[in-house]
Short mmCIF file of C-alpha atoms in Angstrom, two decimals:
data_model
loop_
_atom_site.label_atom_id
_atom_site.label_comp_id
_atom_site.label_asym_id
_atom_site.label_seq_id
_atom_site.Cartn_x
_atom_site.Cartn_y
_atom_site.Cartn_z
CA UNK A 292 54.73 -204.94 -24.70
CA UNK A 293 56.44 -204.01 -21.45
CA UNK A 294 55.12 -201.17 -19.55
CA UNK A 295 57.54 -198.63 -18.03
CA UNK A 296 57.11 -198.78 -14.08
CA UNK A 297 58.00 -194.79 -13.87
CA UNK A 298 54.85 -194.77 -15.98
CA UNK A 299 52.89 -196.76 -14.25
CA UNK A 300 54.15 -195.34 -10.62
CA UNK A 301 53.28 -191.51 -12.14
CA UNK A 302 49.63 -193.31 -13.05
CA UNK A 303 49.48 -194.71 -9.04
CA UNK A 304 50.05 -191.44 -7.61
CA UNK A 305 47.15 -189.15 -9.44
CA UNK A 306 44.72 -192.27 -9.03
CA UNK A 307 45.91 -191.80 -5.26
CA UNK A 308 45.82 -188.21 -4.89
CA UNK A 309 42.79 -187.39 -7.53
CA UNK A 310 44.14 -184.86 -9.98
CA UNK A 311 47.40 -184.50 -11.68
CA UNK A 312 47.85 -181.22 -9.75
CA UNK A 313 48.05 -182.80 -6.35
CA UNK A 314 50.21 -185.82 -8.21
CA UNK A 315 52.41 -183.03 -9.43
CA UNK A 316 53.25 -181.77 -5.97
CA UNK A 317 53.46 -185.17 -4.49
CA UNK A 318 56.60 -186.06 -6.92
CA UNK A 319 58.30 -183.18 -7.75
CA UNK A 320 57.35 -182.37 -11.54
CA UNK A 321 55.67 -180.43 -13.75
CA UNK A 322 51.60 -181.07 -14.30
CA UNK A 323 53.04 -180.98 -17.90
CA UNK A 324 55.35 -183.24 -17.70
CA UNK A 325 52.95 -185.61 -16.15
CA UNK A 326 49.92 -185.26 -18.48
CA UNK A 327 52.55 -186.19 -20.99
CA UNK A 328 53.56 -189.50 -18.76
CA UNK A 329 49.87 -190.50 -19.20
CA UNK A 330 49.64 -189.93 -22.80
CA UNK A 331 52.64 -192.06 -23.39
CA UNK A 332 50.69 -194.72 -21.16
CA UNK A 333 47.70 -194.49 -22.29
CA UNK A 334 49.15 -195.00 -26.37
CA UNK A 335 51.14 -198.12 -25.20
CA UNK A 336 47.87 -199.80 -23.69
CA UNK A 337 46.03 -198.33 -26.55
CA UNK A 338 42.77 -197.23 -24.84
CA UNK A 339 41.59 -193.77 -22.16
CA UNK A 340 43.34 -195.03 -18.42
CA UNK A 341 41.79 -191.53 -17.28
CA UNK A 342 38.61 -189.60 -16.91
CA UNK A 343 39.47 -185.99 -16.26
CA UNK A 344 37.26 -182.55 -15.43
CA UNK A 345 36.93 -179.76 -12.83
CA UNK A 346 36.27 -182.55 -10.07
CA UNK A 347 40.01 -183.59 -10.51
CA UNK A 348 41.15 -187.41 -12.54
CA UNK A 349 39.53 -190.71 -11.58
CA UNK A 350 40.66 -194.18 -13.55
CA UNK A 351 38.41 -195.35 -16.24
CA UNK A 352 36.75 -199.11 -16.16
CA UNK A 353 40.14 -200.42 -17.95
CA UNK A 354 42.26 -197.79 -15.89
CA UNK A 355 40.96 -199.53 -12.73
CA UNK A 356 41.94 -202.83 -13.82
CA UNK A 357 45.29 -201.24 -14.54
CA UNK A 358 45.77 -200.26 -11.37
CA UNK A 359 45.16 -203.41 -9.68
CA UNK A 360 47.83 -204.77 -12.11
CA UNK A 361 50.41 -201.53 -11.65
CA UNK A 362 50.75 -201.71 -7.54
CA UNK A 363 51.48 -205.38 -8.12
CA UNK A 364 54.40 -204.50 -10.22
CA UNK A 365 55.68 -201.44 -8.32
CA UNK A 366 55.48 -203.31 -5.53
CA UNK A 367 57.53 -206.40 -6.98
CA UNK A 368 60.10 -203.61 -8.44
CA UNK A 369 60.30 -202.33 -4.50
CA UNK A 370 60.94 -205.97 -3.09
CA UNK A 371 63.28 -207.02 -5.62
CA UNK A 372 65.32 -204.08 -4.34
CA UNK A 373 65.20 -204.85 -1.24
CA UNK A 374 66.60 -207.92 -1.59
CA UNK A 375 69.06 -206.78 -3.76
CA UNK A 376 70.15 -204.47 -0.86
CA UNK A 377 69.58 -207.05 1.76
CA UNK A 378 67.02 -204.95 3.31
CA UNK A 379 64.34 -206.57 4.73
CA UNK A 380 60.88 -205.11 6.19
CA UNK A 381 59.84 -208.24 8.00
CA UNK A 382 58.59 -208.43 11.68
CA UNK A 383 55.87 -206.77 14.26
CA UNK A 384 55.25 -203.00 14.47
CA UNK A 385 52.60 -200.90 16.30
CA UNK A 386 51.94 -197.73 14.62
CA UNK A 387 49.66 -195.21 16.84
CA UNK A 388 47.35 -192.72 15.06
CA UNK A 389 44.82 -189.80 15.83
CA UNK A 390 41.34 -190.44 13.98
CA UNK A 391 41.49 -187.07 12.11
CA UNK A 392 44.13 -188.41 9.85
CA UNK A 393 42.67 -189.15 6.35
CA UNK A 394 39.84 -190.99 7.60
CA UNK A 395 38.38 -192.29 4.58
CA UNK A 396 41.88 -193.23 3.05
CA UNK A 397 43.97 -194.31 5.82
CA UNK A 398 42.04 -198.16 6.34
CA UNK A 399 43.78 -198.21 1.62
CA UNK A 400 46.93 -196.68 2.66
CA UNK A 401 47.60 -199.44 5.13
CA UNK A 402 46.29 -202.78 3.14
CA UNK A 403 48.84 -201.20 0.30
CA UNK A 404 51.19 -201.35 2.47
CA UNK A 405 50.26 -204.83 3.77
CA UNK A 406 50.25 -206.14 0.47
CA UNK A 407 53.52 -204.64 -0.56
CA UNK A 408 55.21 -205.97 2.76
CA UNK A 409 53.74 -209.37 3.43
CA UNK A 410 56.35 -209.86 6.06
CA UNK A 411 55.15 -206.90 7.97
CA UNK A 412 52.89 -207.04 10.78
CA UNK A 413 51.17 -203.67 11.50
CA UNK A 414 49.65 -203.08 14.81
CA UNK A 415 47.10 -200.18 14.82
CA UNK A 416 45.17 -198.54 17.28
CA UNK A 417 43.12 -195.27 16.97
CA UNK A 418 44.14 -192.71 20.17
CA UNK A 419 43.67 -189.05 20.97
CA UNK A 420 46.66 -187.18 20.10
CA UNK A 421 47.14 -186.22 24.02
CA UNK A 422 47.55 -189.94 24.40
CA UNK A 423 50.11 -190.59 21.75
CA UNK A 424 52.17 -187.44 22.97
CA UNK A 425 51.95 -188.46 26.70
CA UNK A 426 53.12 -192.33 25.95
CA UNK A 427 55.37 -192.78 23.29
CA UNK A 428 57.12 -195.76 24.86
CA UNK A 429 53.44 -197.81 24.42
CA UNK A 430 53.96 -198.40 20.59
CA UNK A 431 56.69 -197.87 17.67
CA UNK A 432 55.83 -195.04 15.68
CA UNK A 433 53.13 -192.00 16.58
CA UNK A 434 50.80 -189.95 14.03
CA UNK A 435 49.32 -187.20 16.50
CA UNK A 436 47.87 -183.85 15.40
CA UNK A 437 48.68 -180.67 16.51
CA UNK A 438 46.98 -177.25 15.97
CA UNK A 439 49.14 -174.54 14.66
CA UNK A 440 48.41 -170.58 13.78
CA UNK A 441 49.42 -167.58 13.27
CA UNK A 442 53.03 -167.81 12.21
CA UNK A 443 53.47 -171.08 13.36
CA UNK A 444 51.29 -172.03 9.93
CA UNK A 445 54.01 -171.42 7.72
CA UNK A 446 56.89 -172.84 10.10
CA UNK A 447 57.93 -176.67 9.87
CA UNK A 448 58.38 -177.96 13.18
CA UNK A 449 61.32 -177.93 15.01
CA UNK A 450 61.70 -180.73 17.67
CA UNK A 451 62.55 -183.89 15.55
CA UNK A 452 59.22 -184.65 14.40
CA UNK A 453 58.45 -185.30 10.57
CA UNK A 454 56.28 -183.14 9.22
CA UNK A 455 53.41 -185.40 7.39
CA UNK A 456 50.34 -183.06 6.30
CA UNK A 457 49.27 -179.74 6.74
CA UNK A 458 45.33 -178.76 6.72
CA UNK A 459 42.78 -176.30 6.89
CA UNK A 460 40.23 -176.27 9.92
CA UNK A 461 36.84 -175.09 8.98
CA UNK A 462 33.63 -175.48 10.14
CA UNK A 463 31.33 -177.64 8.03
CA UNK A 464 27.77 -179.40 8.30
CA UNK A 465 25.47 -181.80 5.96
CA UNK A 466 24.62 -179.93 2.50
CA UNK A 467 20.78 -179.95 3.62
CA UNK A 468 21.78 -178.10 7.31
CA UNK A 469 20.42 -174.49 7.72
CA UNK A 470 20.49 -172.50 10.73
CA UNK A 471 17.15 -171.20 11.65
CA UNK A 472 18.24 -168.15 13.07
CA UNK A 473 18.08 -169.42 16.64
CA UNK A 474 19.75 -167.44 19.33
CA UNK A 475 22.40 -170.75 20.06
CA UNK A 476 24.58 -172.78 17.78
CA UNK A 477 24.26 -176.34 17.85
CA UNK A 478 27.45 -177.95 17.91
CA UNK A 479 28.30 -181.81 18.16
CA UNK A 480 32.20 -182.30 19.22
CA UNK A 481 34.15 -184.93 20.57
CA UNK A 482 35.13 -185.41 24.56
CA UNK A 483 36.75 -182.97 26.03
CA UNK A 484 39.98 -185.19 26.26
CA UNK A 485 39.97 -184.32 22.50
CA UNK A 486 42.51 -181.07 22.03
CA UNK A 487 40.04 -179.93 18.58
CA UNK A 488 36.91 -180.03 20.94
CA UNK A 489 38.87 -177.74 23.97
CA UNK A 490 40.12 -175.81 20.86
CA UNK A 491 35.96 -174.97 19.09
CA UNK A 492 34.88 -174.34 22.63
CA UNK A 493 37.48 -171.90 23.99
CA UNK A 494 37.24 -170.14 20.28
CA UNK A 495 33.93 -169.45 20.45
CA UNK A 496 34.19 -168.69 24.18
CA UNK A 497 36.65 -165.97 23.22
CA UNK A 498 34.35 -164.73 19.99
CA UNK A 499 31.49 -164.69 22.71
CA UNK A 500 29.59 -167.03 20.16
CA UNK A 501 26.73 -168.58 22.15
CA UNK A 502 26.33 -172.42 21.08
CA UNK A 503 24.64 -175.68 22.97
CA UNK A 504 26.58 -179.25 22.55
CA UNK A 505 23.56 -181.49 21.48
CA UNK A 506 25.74 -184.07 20.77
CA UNK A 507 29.24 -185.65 21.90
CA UNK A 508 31.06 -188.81 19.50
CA UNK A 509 33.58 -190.99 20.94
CA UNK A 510 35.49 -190.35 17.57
CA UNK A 511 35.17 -189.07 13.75
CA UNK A 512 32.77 -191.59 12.98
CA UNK A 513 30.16 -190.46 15.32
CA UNK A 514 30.71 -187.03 14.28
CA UNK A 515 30.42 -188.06 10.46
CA UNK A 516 27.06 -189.43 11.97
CA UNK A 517 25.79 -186.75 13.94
CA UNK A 518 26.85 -184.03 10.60
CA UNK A 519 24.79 -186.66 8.10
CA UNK A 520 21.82 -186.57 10.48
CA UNK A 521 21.96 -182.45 10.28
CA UNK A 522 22.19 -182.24 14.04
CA UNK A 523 24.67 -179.13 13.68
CA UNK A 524 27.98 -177.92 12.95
CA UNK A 525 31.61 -179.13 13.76
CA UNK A 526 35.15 -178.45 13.05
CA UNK A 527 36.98 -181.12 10.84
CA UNK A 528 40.13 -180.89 8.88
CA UNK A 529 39.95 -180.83 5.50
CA UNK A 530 40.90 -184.68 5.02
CA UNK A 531 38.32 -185.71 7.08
CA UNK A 532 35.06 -183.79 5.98
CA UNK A 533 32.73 -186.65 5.20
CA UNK A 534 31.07 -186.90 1.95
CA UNK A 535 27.30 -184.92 2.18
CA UNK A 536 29.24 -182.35 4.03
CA UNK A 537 30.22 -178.76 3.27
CA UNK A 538 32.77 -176.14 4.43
CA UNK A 539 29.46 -173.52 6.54
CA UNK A 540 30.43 -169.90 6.13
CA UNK A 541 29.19 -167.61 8.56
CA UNK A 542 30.40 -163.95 9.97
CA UNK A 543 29.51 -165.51 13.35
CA UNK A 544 31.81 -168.41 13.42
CA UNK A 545 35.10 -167.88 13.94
CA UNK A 546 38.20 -169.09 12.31
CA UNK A 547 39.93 -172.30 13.14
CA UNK A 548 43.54 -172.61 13.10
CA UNK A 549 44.77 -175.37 10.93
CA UNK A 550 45.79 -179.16 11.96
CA UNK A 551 49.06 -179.80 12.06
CA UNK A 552 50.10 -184.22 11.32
CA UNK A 553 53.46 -185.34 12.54
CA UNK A 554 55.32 -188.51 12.83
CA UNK A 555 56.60 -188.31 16.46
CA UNK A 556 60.84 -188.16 16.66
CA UNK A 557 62.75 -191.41 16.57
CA UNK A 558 63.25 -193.12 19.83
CA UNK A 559 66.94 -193.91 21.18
CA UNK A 560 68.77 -196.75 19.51
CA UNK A 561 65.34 -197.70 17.68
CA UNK A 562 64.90 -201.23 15.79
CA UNK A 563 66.22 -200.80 12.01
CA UNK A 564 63.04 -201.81 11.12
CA UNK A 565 61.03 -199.24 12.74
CA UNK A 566 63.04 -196.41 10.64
CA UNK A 567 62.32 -198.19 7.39
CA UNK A 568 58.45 -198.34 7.90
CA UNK A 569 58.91 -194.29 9.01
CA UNK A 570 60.72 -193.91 5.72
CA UNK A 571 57.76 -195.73 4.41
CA UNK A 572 54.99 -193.71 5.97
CA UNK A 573 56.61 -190.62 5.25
CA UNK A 574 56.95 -191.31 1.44
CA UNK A 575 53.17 -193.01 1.54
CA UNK A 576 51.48 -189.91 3.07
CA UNK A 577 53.64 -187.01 1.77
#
C-alpha cells in the first residue's frame, strides 16, 4: 500500500487547523472535496483517522499515530525537492515575534519546522511589537502586531509587509469570573510599553468606563495566569484566549478593534535564505 502524500498533506492541515472548515480555507478547496480526501484515506488505511462534531475534527488514537508518520513523509517529499532544485535551507536565522501570536501553537509550529529543516538554526526571541518595529536591523525576519479598525479591517496592508493573520479583540475572563456589580472594573494588562494595554486603557478612557489595574504581566503568560486565578478581565486576540477562558459580554465594555499579524517587509539585498524561511512562515501560518 502506498499512501498518496496530497492525502496525507489534506489530513496534516485539518489536524493543524481543527475542522475541515478552517482546512478548507487554508488550501483553497471545497469542505466537500476534502471530506471526500479523508474518506479515500481513511478506506486505504482501513480504520476512522478522524473524530468529528460541533467542536470541530481531532485525530483518533490510530489517526495520531498517522500523523506522526505523515509529517515525516511530507517533509521527506519537501527535502527531496529541494535538492532536486538545489535549494537549500541550511544556516542561522533569528526570527523576532510579539507574544500574542498563537501562543499555545507557535512553540509546534516551530519544532515542525525544525524537524523538517534540520539544517536550519532558528533564533527566537519574544519582543513587544514597538520593539520589533523600532529595530528591524537586530534580527532577520519580524512578526509584530498591529491594531486595525474601522475600514482599515477589511484593507490588506499596504507598505510591503505580508499579511499573516487577522483576529478579533474581545474582552474575555475565566468561565467561573462574575462581576459583582462593583462601581470599578478590574482589569489585569500588560506594561504600558505594550501598544494592546495603551489601546484597553485609552478605550475605556474614551467610553468613560471606570476600571482599577489590580494586576500588570510581563507577557501573555502572566495574563493567562492572572485570567485563571479570576482576578478580572483583559483583552486577548482570539488565538491567544487561554483555555478556562471566555469571550465577557457586557453593554459597559467597549469594543476592541481587531489585531492585525504581519511579517515585516524584506530588507535590502537580504540573504537567499532569509526569503525562503519567509516563504516558509508565510505558507506555515496562513
Amino acid at each position: 500500500m502506498r499512501l498518496d502524500l496530497d492525502l496525507l498533506h489534506t489530513f496534516v492541515v485539518i489536524c493543524d487547523t481543527g475542522s475541515l472548515t478552517a482546512a478548507a480555507r487554508r488550501v483553497h478547496r471545497s469542505q466537500s472535496a476534502l471530506s471526500e480526501q479523508m474518506q479515500k484515506l481513511e478506506d486505504a488505511c482501513g480504520r476512522p483517522l478522524l473524530v468529528r462534531g460541533k467542536g470541530g475534527a481531532h485525530p483518533t488514537p490510530a489517526g495520531e499515530r498517522l500523523l506522526q508518520h505523515a509529517r515525516q513523509l511530507l517533509g521527506m517529499s519537501e527535502l527531496a525537492y529541494q535538492d532536486v532544485q538545489g535549494i537549500e535551507i541550511a544556516g542561522t536565522l533569528r526570527l523576532a515575534m510579539t507574544d500574542y501570536f498563537r501562543p499555545a501553537q507557535i512553540i509546534d509550529i516551530l519544532a515542525r519546522i525544525r524537524a523538517r529543516y534540520p539544517r536550519l538554526r532558528l533564533q527566537v526571541s519574544v519582543r513587544k511589537s514597538a520593539l520589533i518595529e523600532e529595530d528591524p536591523d537586530d534580527f532577520d525576519i519580524g512578526i509584530s502586531m498591529r491594531l486595525v479598525e474601522g475600514a482599515r479591517r477589511r484593507k490588506a496592508p499596504d507598505d510591503g509587509r505580508i499579511l499573516i493573520a487577522r483576529e478579533p479583540v474581545s474582552w474575555i475572563a475565566h468561565d467561573g469570573f462574575k462581576f459583582a456589580g462593583a462601581t470599578r472594573w478590574p482589569l489585569v494588562t500588560l506594561p504600558e510599553t505594550c501598544s494592546l494595554q495603551r489601546a484597553i486603557i485609552r478605550t475605556l478612557n474614551r467610553h468613560r468606563v471606570k476600571f482599577d489595574v489590580v494586576l500588570t504581566a510581563s507577557g501573555v503568560a502572566g495574563l493567562h495566569m492572572a485570567v485563571a486565578a479570576g482576578l478580572g478581565v483583559t483583552c486577548l486576540n482570539a488565538s491567544a484566549v487561554p483555555a478556562g477562558a471566555r469571550r465577557f459580554v457586557s453593554d459597559e465594555l467597549p469594543e476592541m478593534p481587531d489585531a492585525e499579524f504581519s511579517l515585516l517587509p524584506p530588507k535590502p539585498s537580504e540573504p537567499a535564505l532569509v526569503g525562503e524561511v519567509r516563504r516558509l512562515l508565510v505558507a506555515q501560518f496562513a
